[in-house]
Amino acid sequence: MGTSKHVDKGWAWVIAFAAFWTMFTVISIHRASGVFYTALMKTYGISREQAAWPFFLRKPIAFFMGTLVGVLISSFSIKTLILFGVTVGTIGMATLYFVNDILSLILIFGLFHGIGSGVVRMCNVISVNNYFSKYRTVALGIMLAGISTGAFIFPPLIELCIDEYGLRGTFLILTGIILQGFIGALLYRNLPKSEEPKPEVNAKRTSVTEFIRRRSFDTAITILENNSPNRKENSKINKPIEDANIKENIFYKAIKSLMFIFSIPMYHVIWISYAIFDISFSTFITVIVDHGMDCGIDEHQAVFFLSSLSIAELCGRLGGGWIVDLNVLSRKNFVRIGFLLMAVMFVIIPLLKNFIVLLAITAAVGILGSCILINGTPLYTEYLGLERLPLAAGSGSTISGLIGLATPKIIGYFRDSTNSYNALFYKFSAFLFLSSFLWISEPIFMKLRRSNSTVPETLAKENENVTNR
């Protein structure tokens, strides 16, 4: 079935669908940002820059939580972390019912939904990557299909709810939807552990007697220590010291791992290219409805851009993974082509005004974006190793989120100063071409990687295998 070793194969697919459900209920709500974007401007009479802030503040917080989960995963179970994420997301959405000003809405939505969605997303990424090997991209596609499904359902549903119950009533309904995420969270199990190496059986008598002699000596020492009168006092003194050392070791190991990760050139290629993609794609989702209205399309019709996008994403996420997992196309070539085509799409969008044509282009962006996205964490796994995935993906996302804080300012500048989003699309197109170029230059970065003398031989061999895929 293509699952990782020491894992119940049937349960691995249960985890994949649990990840789908939690992504659908907790995270996919933000995909209706285009609807909320226009609703906030109307309700509060604010500028486009202000209306974009709740969604773009959520992102860096969510991405920072990805890094924090990478550190905490060694101390807390995956189920505990994901239950925490769903709980925080629920509390945040419920609190918005009592909010009456835009500043509080920005802070509460950004903080609570950012923490909740960030924890849930990274827990799902770590779980799926650990439970699957051969069909990893397909499983990640199923997980991310939860967001696409929500992106199809929530925009028209939220628009209807806003018309009927207003923003506050809509937040209350969404609270009930997020609560359903507990159903999926309860299905999680602890991550599969690697099997400990078994001691080799030696038939020689001397080895056996030596083993018994050493064990007997260790047992005698233990008995003497237990009977020592100072045993209790020593244990009281040593226990807090040991606990402090454990906590210190967690963060020390995290810092040490991050320093190693930052020394790998391909890490920077991955996070830079995916930061460009993420900012471009999320901006597209936020402004496409408003852009359609600028083109003379009715607002209720323009909302269907989000539905078209979500259907296309769902198809791409469920089907795109098979192209890589069945070796039809290598992962790096798949990503190279994806970034290049996405750049072309962003050049074309400003030139089109017809509703049907824009609907088709939006669908094409959705398919390309989903195919690029499902290959993100597998790239971290292939180039840096599974053990470094939480910190690598989390830190890369955090940097991307911090850069994304400038997005509301960028959206407000281009739309309010030029009265259109055309220049914005052209700028993002240029950066997407840069992403494609970075992946075309991948062999050069791999040579730089191998020339670093501090690289362990095992990871160097892994990277050698990656270049041949």
CSV table of C-alpha atoms in Angstrom, one decimal:
chain,number,residue,atom,x,y,z
A,1,MET,CA,0.0,0.0,0.0
A,2,GLY,CA,3.0,2.3,0.1
A,3,THR,CA,2.8,3.1,3.8
A,4,SER,CA,5.8,3.5,6.1
A,5,LYS,CA,7.2,0.5,8.0
A,6,HIS,CA,5.8,-0.7,11.3
A,7,VAL,CA,2.4,0.9,10.5
A,8,ASP,CA,-1.0,-0.6,10.2
A,9,LYS,CA,-1.7,0.0,6.5
A,10,GLY,CA,-5.4,0.3,6.9
A,11,TRP,CA,-5.1,2.8,9.7
A,12,ALA,CA,-2.7,4.9,7.7
A,13,TRP,CA,-5.5,5.7,5.2
A,14,VAL,CA,-7.8,6.4,8.1
A,15,ILE,CA,-5.2,9.1,9.2
A,16,ALA,CA,-5.2,10.5,5.7
A,17,PHE,CA,-9.0,10.9,5.7
A,18,ALA,CA,-8.9,12.3,9.3
A,19,ALA,CA,-6.5,14.9,8.0
A,20,PHE,CA,-8.9,15.6,5.2
A,21,TRP,CA,-11.7,16.2,7.7
A,22,THR,CA,-9.7,18.5,10.1
A,23,MET,CA,-8.4,20.5,7.1
A,24,PHE,CA,-12.0,20.9,5.8
A,25,THR,CA,-13.6,22.0,9.1
A,26,VAL,CA,-10.8,24.1,10.7
A,27,ILE,CA,-8.6,25.5,7.9
A,28,SER,CA,-10.7,25.8,4.7
A,29,ILE,CA,-12.8,28.6,6.1
A,30,HIS,CA,-10.0,31.1,5.2
A,31,ARG,CA,-10.5,30.2,1.6
A,32,ALA,CA,-13.7,32.3,1.7
A,33,SER,CA,-11.4,35.3,2.2
A,34,GLY,CA,-12.7,36.8,-1.0
A,35,VAL,CA,-16.2,36.9,0.3
A,36,PHE,CA,-15.2,38.2,3.7
A,37,TYR,CA,-12.9,40.8,2.0
A,38,THR,CA,-15.8,42.6,0.3
A,39,ALA,CA,-18.2,42.0,3.3
A,40,LEU,CA,-15.7,43.7,5.7
A,41,MET,CA,-15.4,46.7,3.5
A,42,LYS,CA,-19.2,47.1,3.3
A,43,THR,CA,-19.9,46.4,7.0
A,44,TYR,CA,-17.2,48.5,8.6
A,45,GLY,CA,-16.6,51.1,5.7
A,46,ILE,CA,-12.9,50.4,5.7
A,47,SER,CA,-10.2,50.4,3.0
A,48,ARG,CA,-9.0,47.4,1.0
A,49,GLU,CA,-5.8,47.3,2.9
A,50,GLN,CA,-7.6,47.1,6.2
A,51,ALA,CA,-10.0,44.5,5.0
A,52,ALA,CA,-7.1,42.3,3.9
A,53,TRP,CA,-5.3,42.4,7.3
A,54,PRO,CA,-7.3,39.6,9.2
A,55,PHE,CA,-6.3,37.0,6.6
A,56,PHE,CA,-2.7,38.0,6.2
A,57,LEU,CA,-2.1,38.4,9.9
A,58,ARG,CA,-3.4,34.8,10.3
A,59,LYS,CA,-0.8,33.5,8.0
A,60,PRO,CA,2.5,34.4,9.7
A,61,ILE,CA,1.0,33.2,13.1
A,62,ALA,CA,-0.1,29.9,11.5
A,63,PHE,CA,3.3,29.4,9.9
A,64,PHE,CA,5.1,30.3,13.1
A,65,MET,CA,3.1,27.6,14.9
A,66,GLY,CA,4.4,25.2,12.3
A,67,THR,CA,7.9,25.8,13.6
A,68,LEU,CA,6.7,25.5,17.2
A,69,VAL,CA,5.0,22.2,16.5
A,70,GLY,CA,8.3,21.0,15.0
A,71,VAL,CA,9.9,21.6,18.4
A,72,LEU,CA,7.0,20.3,20.6
A,73,ILE,CA,6.4,17.1,18.6
A,74,SER,CA,9.1,15.3,20.6
A,75,SER,CA,7.4,16.2,23.9
A,76,PHE,CA,3.6,15.9,23.1
A,77,SER,CA,1.6,13.4,21.2
A,78,ILE,CA,0.2,14.3,17.8
A,79,LYS,CA,-3.4,13.8,19.1
A,80,THR,CA,-2.8,16.2,22.0
A,81,LEU,CA,-1.5,18.9,19.7
A,82,ILE,CA,-4.2,18.6,17.1
A,83,LEU,CA,-6.9,18.6,19.8
A,84,PHE,CA,-5.3,21.8,21.1
A,85,GLY,CA,-5.4,23.3,17.6
A,86,VAL,CA,-9.1,22.6,17.1
A,87,THR,CA,-10.0,24.0,20.5
A,88,VAL,CA,-8.2,27.3,19.9
A,89,GLY,CA,-9.7,27.6,16.5
A,90,THR,CA,-13.2,27.1,18.0
A,91,ILE,CA,-12.7,29.6,20.8
A,92,GLY,CA,-11.4,32.2,18.3
A,93,MET,CA,-14.3,31.9,15.9
A,94,ALA,CA,-16.9,31.9,18.8
A,95,THR,CA,-15.3,35.1,20.2
A,96,LEU,CA,-15.8,37.0,17.0
A,97,TYR,CA,-19.6,36.8,17.6
A,98,PHE,CA,-19.0,39.4,20.4
A,99,VAL,CA,-16.7,41.7,18.4
A,100,ASN,CA,-18.0,45.1,17.1
A,101,ASP,CA,-14.9,46.8,15.8
A,102,ILE,CA,-12.4,46.0,13.0
A,103,LEU,CA,-9.3,46.1,15.1
A,104,SER,CA,-10.5,43.5,17.5
A,105,LEU,CA,-11.7,41.3,14.6
A,106,ILE,CA,-8.2,41.6,13.0
A,107,LEU,CA,-6.4,40.6,16.2
A,108,ILE,CA,-8.7,37.8,17.3
A,109,PHE,CA,-9.1,36.2,13.9
A,110,GLY,CA,-5.4,36.5,13.2
A,111,LEU,CA,-4.3,35.2,16.6
A,112,PHE,CA,-6.8,32.4,17.4
A,113,HIS,CA,-7.5,31.2,13.9
A,114,GLY,CA,-3.8,31.5,13.1
A,115,ILE,CA,-2.7,29.4,16.1
A,116,GLY,CA,-5.5,26.8,15.5
A,117,SER,CA,-5.0,26.4,11.8
A,118,GLY,CA,-1.2,26.4,12.1
A,119,VAL,CA,-1.1,23.6,14.6
A,120,VAL,CA,-3.7,21.5,12.7
A,121,ARG,CA,-2.0,21.9,9.4
A,122,MET,CA,1.5,21.0,10.6
A,123,CYS,CA,0.3,18.0,12.6
A,124,ASN,CA,-1.4,16.7,9.5
A,125,VAL,CA,1.7,17.3,7.4
A,126,ILE,CA,3.9,15.4,9.9
A,127,SER,CA,1.4,12.6,10.3
A,128,VAL,CA,0.9,11.9,6.6
A,129,ASN,CA,4.6,12.1,5.8
A,130,ASN,CA,5.3,9.7,8.6
A,131,TYR,CA,2.6,7.2,7.7
A,132,PHE,CA,3.2,7.1,4.0
A,133,SER,CA,6.2,6.5,1.8
A,134,LYS,CA,5.4,5.4,-1.8
A,135,TYR,CA,2.0,7.1,-2.0
A,136,ARG,CA,3.0,10.1,0.1
A,137,THR,CA,2.0,12.7,-2.6
A,138,VAL,CA,-1.4,11.0,-3.1
A,139,ALA,CA,-2.0,11.0,0.7
A,140,LEU,CA,-1.0,14.6,0.9
A,141,GLY,CA,-3.4,15.4,-1.9
A,142,ILE,CA,-6.2,13.8,0.0
A,143,MET,CA,-5.3,15.8,3.1
A,144,LEU,CA,-5.2,19.1,1.1
A,145,ALA,CA,-8.4,18.2,-0.7
A,146,GLY,CA,-10.1,19.1,2.5
A,147,ILE,CA,-9.2,22.7,1.9
A,148,SER,CA,-10.4,22.5,-1.7
A,149,THR,CA,-13.7,20.9,-0.7
A,150,GLY,CA,-14.3,23.7,1.8
A,151,ALA,CA,-13.3,26.3,-0.8
A,152,PHE,CA,-16.1,25.0,-3.0
A,153,ILE,CA,-18.7,24.9,-0.2
A,154,PHE,CA,-17.9,27.8,2.0
A,155,PRO,CA,-17.9,30.9,-0.3
A,156,PRO,CA,-21.5,30.6,-1.5
A,157,LEU,CA,-22.6,29.4,2.0
A,158,ILE,CA,-20.9,32.2,3.8
A,159,GLU,CA,-22.3,34.8,1.3
A,160,LEU,CA,-25.8,33.4,2.0
A,161,CYS,CA,-25.2,33.5,5.8
A,162,ILE,CA,-24.0,37.1,5.7
A,163,ASP,CA,-27.1,38.1,3.7
A,164,GLU,CA,-29.4,36.3,6.1
A,165,TYR,CA,-27.7,36.6,9.5
A,166,GLY,CA,-25.0,39.3,9.1
A,167,LEU,CA,-21.3,38.8,10.0
A,168,ARG,CA,-21.8,38.0,13.7
A,169,GLY,CA,-24.4,35.3,12.9
A,170,THR,CA,-22.1,33.9,10.3
A,171,PHE,CA,-19.2,33.6,12.8
A,172,LEU,CA,-21.5,31.6,15.1
A,173,ILE,CA,-22.4,29.2,12.4
A,174,LEU,CA,-18.7,28.8,11.5
A,175,THR,CA,-18.0,28.0,15.1
A,176,GLY,CA,-20.3,25.0,14.9
A,177,ILE,CA,-18.5,23.8,11.7
A,178,ILE,CA,-15.1,24.1,13.4
A,179,LEU,CA,-16.4,22.0,16.3
A,180,GLN,CA,-16.8,19.1,13.9
A,181,GLY,CA,-13.0,18.9,13.6
A,182,PHE,CA,-12.9,17.1,16.9
A,183,ILE,CA,-14.4,14.0,15.1
A,184,GLY,CA,-11.3,13.8,12.9
A,185,ALA,CA,-8.8,14.7,15.7
A,186,LEU,CA,-10.0,11.8,17.9
A,187,LEU,CA,-8.9,9.3,15.2
A,188,TYR,CA,-5.2,10.2,15.5
A,189,ARG,CA,-2.7,7.8,16.9
A,190,ASN,CA,0.9,8.3,18.0
A,191,LEU,CA,3.4,8.6,15.2
A,192,PRO,CA,5.0,5.4,14.0
A,193,LYS,CA,8.3,4.8,15.7
A,194,SER,CA,11.4,3.3,14.1
A,195,GLU,CA,12.2,-0.2,15.3
A,196,GLU,CA,15.1,-0.3,17.7
A,197,PRO,CA,18.0,-2.4,16.5
A,198,LYS,CA,18.0,-5.9,18.1
A,199,PRO,CA,21.1,-7.2,19.7
A,200,GLU,CA,22.9,-9.8,17.6
A,201,VAL,CA,22.7,-13.4,18.9
A,202,ASN,CA,26.2,-14.7,19.4
A,203,ALA,CA,26.6,-18.4,19.8
A,204,LYS,CA,30.0,-18.1,21.5
A,205,ARG,CA,29.9,-19.0,25.2
A,206,THR,CA,32.3,-16.3,26.2
A,207,SER,CA,29.9,-13.6,25.0
A,208,VAL,CA,26.9,-15.0,26.8
A,209,THR,CA,28.8,-15.3,30.1
A,210,GLU,CA,30.3,-11.8,29.7
A,211,PHE,CA,26.7,-10.5,29.2
A,212,ILE,CA,25.4,-12.3,32.3
A,213,ARG,CA,28.4,-11.1,34.4
A,214,ARG,CA,27.8,-7.4,33.4
A,215,ARG,CA,24.1,-7.6,34.0
A,216,SER,CA,24.7,-9.1,37.5
A,217,PHE,CA,27.1,-6.3,38.3
A,218,ASP,CA,24.7,-3.6,37.2
A,219,THR,CA,21.9,-5.2,39.2
A,220,ALA,CA,24.0,-5.3,42.3
A,221,ILE,CA,24.9,-1.6,41.9
A,222,THR,CA,21.2,-0.7,41.5
A,223,ILE,CA,20.3,-2.6,44.7
A,224,LEU,CA,23.0,-0.8,46.7
A,225,GLU,CA,21.8,2.6,45.4
A,226,ASN,CA,18.2,1.9,46.2
A,227,ASN,CA,19.1,0.9,49.8
A,228,SER,CA,21.3,4.0,50.3
A,229,PRO,CA,19.9,6.3,53.0
A,230,ASN,CA,20.7,9.3,50.8
A,231,ARG,CA,18.7,7.9,47.9
A,232,LYS,CA,15.6,10.0,48.5
A,233,GLU,CA,17.5,13.2,49.0
A,234,ASN,CA,19.6,12.6,45.9
A,235,SER,CA,16.5,11.8,43.8
A,236,LYS,CA,14.8,15.1,44.9
A,237,ILE,CA,17.9,17.1,43.9
A,238,ASN,CA,18.5,15.3,40.7
A,239,LYS,CA,15.0,15.2,39.4
A,240,PRO,CA,14.5,18.9,38.7
A,241,ILE,CA,18.0,19.0,37.3
A,242,GLU,CA,17.2,16.2,34.9
A,243,ASP,CA,13.9,17.8,33.9
A,244,ALA,CA,15.7,21.1,33.2
A,245,ASN,CA,18.2,19.3,31.1
A,246,ILE,CA,15.5,17.6,29.1
A,247,LYS,CA,13.8,20.9,28.3
A,248,GLU,CA,17.1,22.5,27.5
A,249,ASN,CA,18.0,19.6,25.2
A,250,ILE,CA,14.8,20.0,23.3
A,251,PHE,CA,15.5,23.6,22.3
A,252,TYR,CA,19.2,23.0,22.0
A,253,LYS,CA,18.5,20.2,19.5
A,254,ALA,CA,16.0,22.3,17.7
A,255,ILE,CA,18.5,25.2,17.3
A,256,LYS,CA,21.2,22.8,16.2
A,257,SER,CA,18.9,21.2,13.6
A,258,LEU,CA,17.9,24.6,12.3
A,259,MET,CA,21.5,25.6,11.9
A,260,PHE,CA,22.1,22.5,9.9
A,261,ILE,CA,19.0,23.0,7.8
A,262,PHE,CA,20.0,26.6,7.0
A,263,SER,CA,23.3,25.4,5.7
A,264,ILE,CA,21.6,23.4,2.9
A,265,PRO,CA,21.2,25.4,-0.3
A,266,MET,CA,18.1,23.4,-1.5
A,267,TYR,CA,16.3,24.4,1.7
A,268,HIS,CA,16.5,28.0,0.6
A,269,VAL,CA,15.4,27.1,-2.9
A,270,ILE,CA,12.3,25.3,-1.5
A,271,TRP,CA,11.2,28.0,1.0
A,272,ILE,CA,11.9,30.9,-1.4
A,273,SER,CA,10.0,29.4,-4.3
A,274,TYR,CA,7.1,28.3,-2.1
A,275,ALA,CA,7.0,31.6,-0.3
A,276,ILE,CA,6.5,33.3,-3.7
A,277,PHE,CA,3.9,30.8,-4.7
A,278,ASP,CA,2.0,31.1,-1.4
A,279,ILE,CA,1.9,34.9,-1.4
A,280,SER,CA,0.9,35.0,-5.1
A,281,PHE,CA,-1.8,32.3,-4.7
A,282,SER,CA,-3.3,33.6,-1.5
A,283,THR,CA,-3.4,37.1,-2.9
A,284,PHE,CA,-5.1,35.8,-6.0
A,285,ILE,CA,-7.8,34.1,-3.9
A,286,THR,CA,-8.3,37.3,-1.9
A,287,VAL,CA,-8.6,39.8,-4.8
A,288,ILE,CA,-10.1,37.7,-7.7
A,289,VAL,CA,-13.7,38.5,-6.7
A,290,ASP,CA,-12.9,42.2,-6.5
A,291,HIS,CA,-11.0,42.0,-9.8
A,292,GLY,CA,-14.0,40.4,-11.5
A,293,MET,CA,-16.2,43.3,-10.3
A,294,ASP,CA,-13.6,45.7,-11.7
A,295,CYS,CA,-14.1,43.9,-15.0
A,296,GLY,CA,-17.8,44.7,-14.9
A,297,ILE,CA,-18.9,41.3,-13.7
A,298,ASP,CA,-21.8,41.2,-11.1
A,299,GLU,CA,-20.7,40.4,-7.5
A,300,HIS,CA,-22.9,37.3,-7.2
A,301,GLN,CA,-21.4,36.0,-10.4
A,302,ALA,CA,-17.8,36.9,-9.4
A,303,VAL,CA,-18.2,34.7,-6.2
A,304,PHE,CA,-18.3,31.7,-8.6
A,305,PHE,CA,-14.6,32.3,-9.3
A,306,LEU,CA,-13.9,30.9,-5.9
A,307,SER,CA,-16.1,27.9,-6.6
A,308,SER,CA,-14.4,27.2,-9.9
A,309,LEU,CA,-11.0,27.5,-8.2
A,310,SER,CA,-12.0,25.1,-5.5
A,311,ILE,CA,-13.3,22.4,-7.9
A,312,ALA,CA,-10.1,22.7,-10.0
A,313,GLU,CA,-8.0,22.4,-6.8
A,314,LEU,CA,-9.9,19.4,-5.7
A,315,CYS,CA,-9.2,17.6,-9.0
A,316,GLY,CA,-5.6,18.7,-9.0
A,317,ARG,CA,-5.0,17.5,-5.4
A,318,LEU,CA,-6.6,14.2,-5.9
A,319,GLY,CA,-5.2,13.5,-9.3
A,320,GLY,CA,-1.9,15.4,-9.4
A,321,GLY,CA,-0.1,13.2,-6.9
A,322,TRP,CA,-0.4,10.1,-9.1
A,323,ILE,CA,1.8,11.8,-11.8
A,324,VAL,CA,4.8,11.8,-9.4
A,325,ASP,CA,4.1,8.7,-7.3
A,326,LEU,CA,3.7,6.6,-10.5
A,327,ASN,CA,7.0,8.1,-11.8
A,328,VAL,CA,5.3,9.6,-14.9
A,329,LEU,CA,7.3,12.8,-14.1
A,330,SER,CA,9.9,13.5,-11.5
A,331,ARG,CA,9.0,15.7,-8.7
A,332,LYS,CA,11.5,18.5,-9.4
A,333,ASN,CA,10.4,18.6,-13.1
A,334,PHE,CA,6.8,18.7,-12.1
A,335,VAL,CA,7.5,21.7,-9.9
A,336,ARG,CA,9.6,23.4,-12.6
A,337,ILE,CA,6.8,23.2,-15.1
A,338,GLY,CA,4.2,24.2,-12.5
A,339,PHE,CA,5.9,27.4,-11.6
A,340,LEU,CA,6.5,28.3,-15.2
A,341,LEU,CA,2.8,27.7,-16.2
A,342,MET,CA,1.6,29.6,-13.2
A,343,ALA,CA,3.7,32.6,-14.2
A,344,VAL,CA,2.2,32.5,-17.7
A,345,MET,CA,-1.4,32.5,-16.2
A,346,PHE,CA,-0.7,35.6,-14.1
A,347,VAL,CA,0.4,37.4,-17.3
A,348,ILE,CA,-2.8,36.4,-19.1
A,349,ILE,CA,-5.3,37.3,-16.3
A,350,PRO,CA,-5.2,41.1,-16.7
A,351,LEU,CA,-5.8,40.8,-20.4
A,352,LEU,CA,-9.1,39.1,-20.0
A,353,LYS,CA,-12.5,40.6,-19.1
A,354,ASN,CA,-15.1,38.0,-20.1
A,355,PHE,CA,-16.7,36.0,-17.2
A,356,ILE,CA,-16.5,32.6,-18.8
A,357,VAL,CA,-12.9,33.0,-19.9
A,358,LEU,CA,-11.9,34.3,-16.5
A,359,LEU,CA,-13.7,31.4,-14.9
A,360,ALA,CA,-11.6,29.0,-17.0
A,361,ILE,CA,-8.4,30.7,-16.2
A,362,THR,CA,-9.2,30.7,-12.5
A,363,ALA,CA,-9.8,26.9,-12.8
A,364,ALA,CA,-6.4,26.5,-14.5
A,365,VAL,CA,-4.7,28.5,-11.7
A,366,GLY,CA,-6.5,26.2,-9.2
A,367,ILE,CA,-5.2,23.0,-10.9
A,368,LEU,CA,-1.6,24.3,-11.2
A,369,GLY,CA,-1.6,25.7,-7.7
A,370,SER,CA,-2.8,22.4,-6.1
A,371,CYS,CA,-0.2,20.4,-8.1
A,372,ILE,CA,2.6,22.7,-6.8
A,373,LEU,CA,1.3,22.7,-3.3
A,374,ILE,CA,1.0,18.9,-2.7
A,375,ASN,CA,4.7,18.5,-3.6
A,376,GLY,CA,6.0,21.1,-1.1
A,377,THR,CA,6.5,19.0,2.1
A,378,PRO,CA,7.7,15.9,0.1
A,379,LEU,CA,10.4,18.1,-1.3
A,380,TYR,CA,11.5,19.0,2.2
A,381,THR,CA,11.5,15.3,3.1
A,382,GLU,CA,13.5,14.3,0.0
A,383,TYR,CA,16.2,16.9,0.3
A,384,LEU,CA,16.5,17.2,4.1
A,385,GLY,CA,15.2,13.9,5.5
A,386,LEU,CA,12.0,12.9,7.3
A,387,GLU,CA,13.4,13.7,10.8
A,388,ARG,CA,14.1,17.3,9.8
A,389,LEU,CA,10.7,17.8,8.1
A,390,PRO,CA,8.8,19.5,11.0
A,391,LEU,CA,11.5,22.1,11.6
A,392,ALA,CA,12.3,22.5,7.9
A,393,ALA,CA,8.7,23.0,6.8
A,394,GLY,CA,7.8,25.0,9.8
A,395,SER,CA,10.7,27.4,9.6
A,396,GLY,CA,10.2,27.8,5.9
A,397,SER,CA,6.6,28.6,6.4
A,398,THR,CA,7.4,31.0,9.2
A,399,ILE,CA,9.7,33.0,6.9
A,400,SER,CA,7.1,33.0,4.2
A,401,GLY,CA,4.4,34.2,6.6
A,402,LEU,CA,6.6,37.1,7.9
A,403,ILE,CA,7.2,38.2,4.3
A,404,GLY,CA,3.4,37.9,3.7
A,405,LEU,CA,2.8,40.6,6.3
A,406,ALA,CA,3.6,43.1,3.6
A,407,THR,CA,0.8,41.8,1.3
A,408,PRO,CA,-2.1,43.9,2.6
A,409,LYS,CA,0.0,47.0,2.0
A,410,ILE,CA,0.9,45.8,-1.5
A,411,ILE,CA,-2.7,45.0,-2.4
A,412,GLY,CA,-3.9,48.5,-1.1
A,413,TYR,CA,-1.1,50.3,-3.0
A,414,PHE,CA,-1.7,48.7,-6.4
A,415,ARG,CA,-5.5,48.8,-6.3
A,416,ASP,CA,-6.0,52.2,-4.7
A,417,SER,CA,-3.2,53.9,-6.7
A,418,THR,CA,-3.8,52.4,-10.1
A,419,ASN,CA,-7.5,51.5,-9.8
A,420,SER,CA,-6.8,47.9,-10.9
A,421,TYR,CA,-4.9,44.7,-9.9
A,422,ASN,CA,-3.2,44.4,-13.3
A,423,ALA,CA,0.2,45.6,-12.2
A,424,LEU,CA,0.0,43.3,-9.1
A,425,PHE,CA,-0.6,40.3,-11.4
A,426,TYR,CA,2.4,41.2,-13.5
A,427,LYS,CA,4.7,41.6,-10.5
A,428,PHE,CA,3.7,38.2,-9.2
A,429,SER,CA,4.2,36.7,-12.6
A,430,ALA,CA,7.8,37.9,-12.6
A,431,PHE,CA,8.5,36.3,-9.2
A,432,LEU,CA,6.9,33.0,-10.3
A,433,PHE,CA,9.3,33.0,-13.3
A,434,LEU,CA,12.1,33.4,-10.8
A,435,SER,CA,10.8,30.4,-8.8
A,436,SER,CA,10.9,28.3,-12.0
A,437,PHE,CA,14.5,29.4,-12.7
A,438,LEU,CA,15.6,28.4,-9.2
A,439,TRP,CA,14.4,24.9,-9.8
A,440,ILE,CA,16.0,24.8,-13.3
A,441,SER,CA,19.2,25.7,-11.4
A,442,GLU,CA,18.7,22.8,-9.0
A,443,PRO,CA,21.8,20.8,-10.2
A,444,ILE,CA,24.0,23.7,-9.4
A,445,PHE,CA,22.7,23.9,-5.8
A,446,MET,CA,23.1,20.2,-5.4
A,447,LYS,CA,26.8,20.5,-6.3
A,448,LEU,CA,27.2,23.3,-3.8
A,449,ARG,CA,25.6,21.0,-1.2
A,450,ARG,CA,28.0,18.2,-1.8
A,451,SER,CA,31.0,20.5,-1.7
A,452,ASN,CA,30.2,21.4,1.9
A,453,SER,CA,32.6,19.3,4.0
A,454,THR,CA,30.3,19.4,7.1
A,455,VAL,CA,27.6,17.3,5.4
A,456,PRO,CA,27.1,13.8,6.9
A,457,GLU,CA,27.7,11.1,4.3
A,458,THR,CA,24.3,9.5,4.8
A,459,LEU,CA,22.5,12.7,3.9
A,460,ALA,CA,24.8,13.3,1.0
A,461,LYS,CA,23.9,9.9,-0.4
A,462,GLU,CA,20.2,10.7,0.1
A,463,ASN,CA,20.7,13.9,-1.9
A,464,GLU,CA,22.5,11.9,-4.6
A,465,ASN,CA,19.4,9.7,-5.0
A,466,VAL,CA,17.2,12.8,-5.2
A,467,THR,CA,19.1,14.2,-8.2
A,468,ASN,CA,18.5,10.9,-10.1
A,469,ARG,CA,14.7,11.1,-9.6
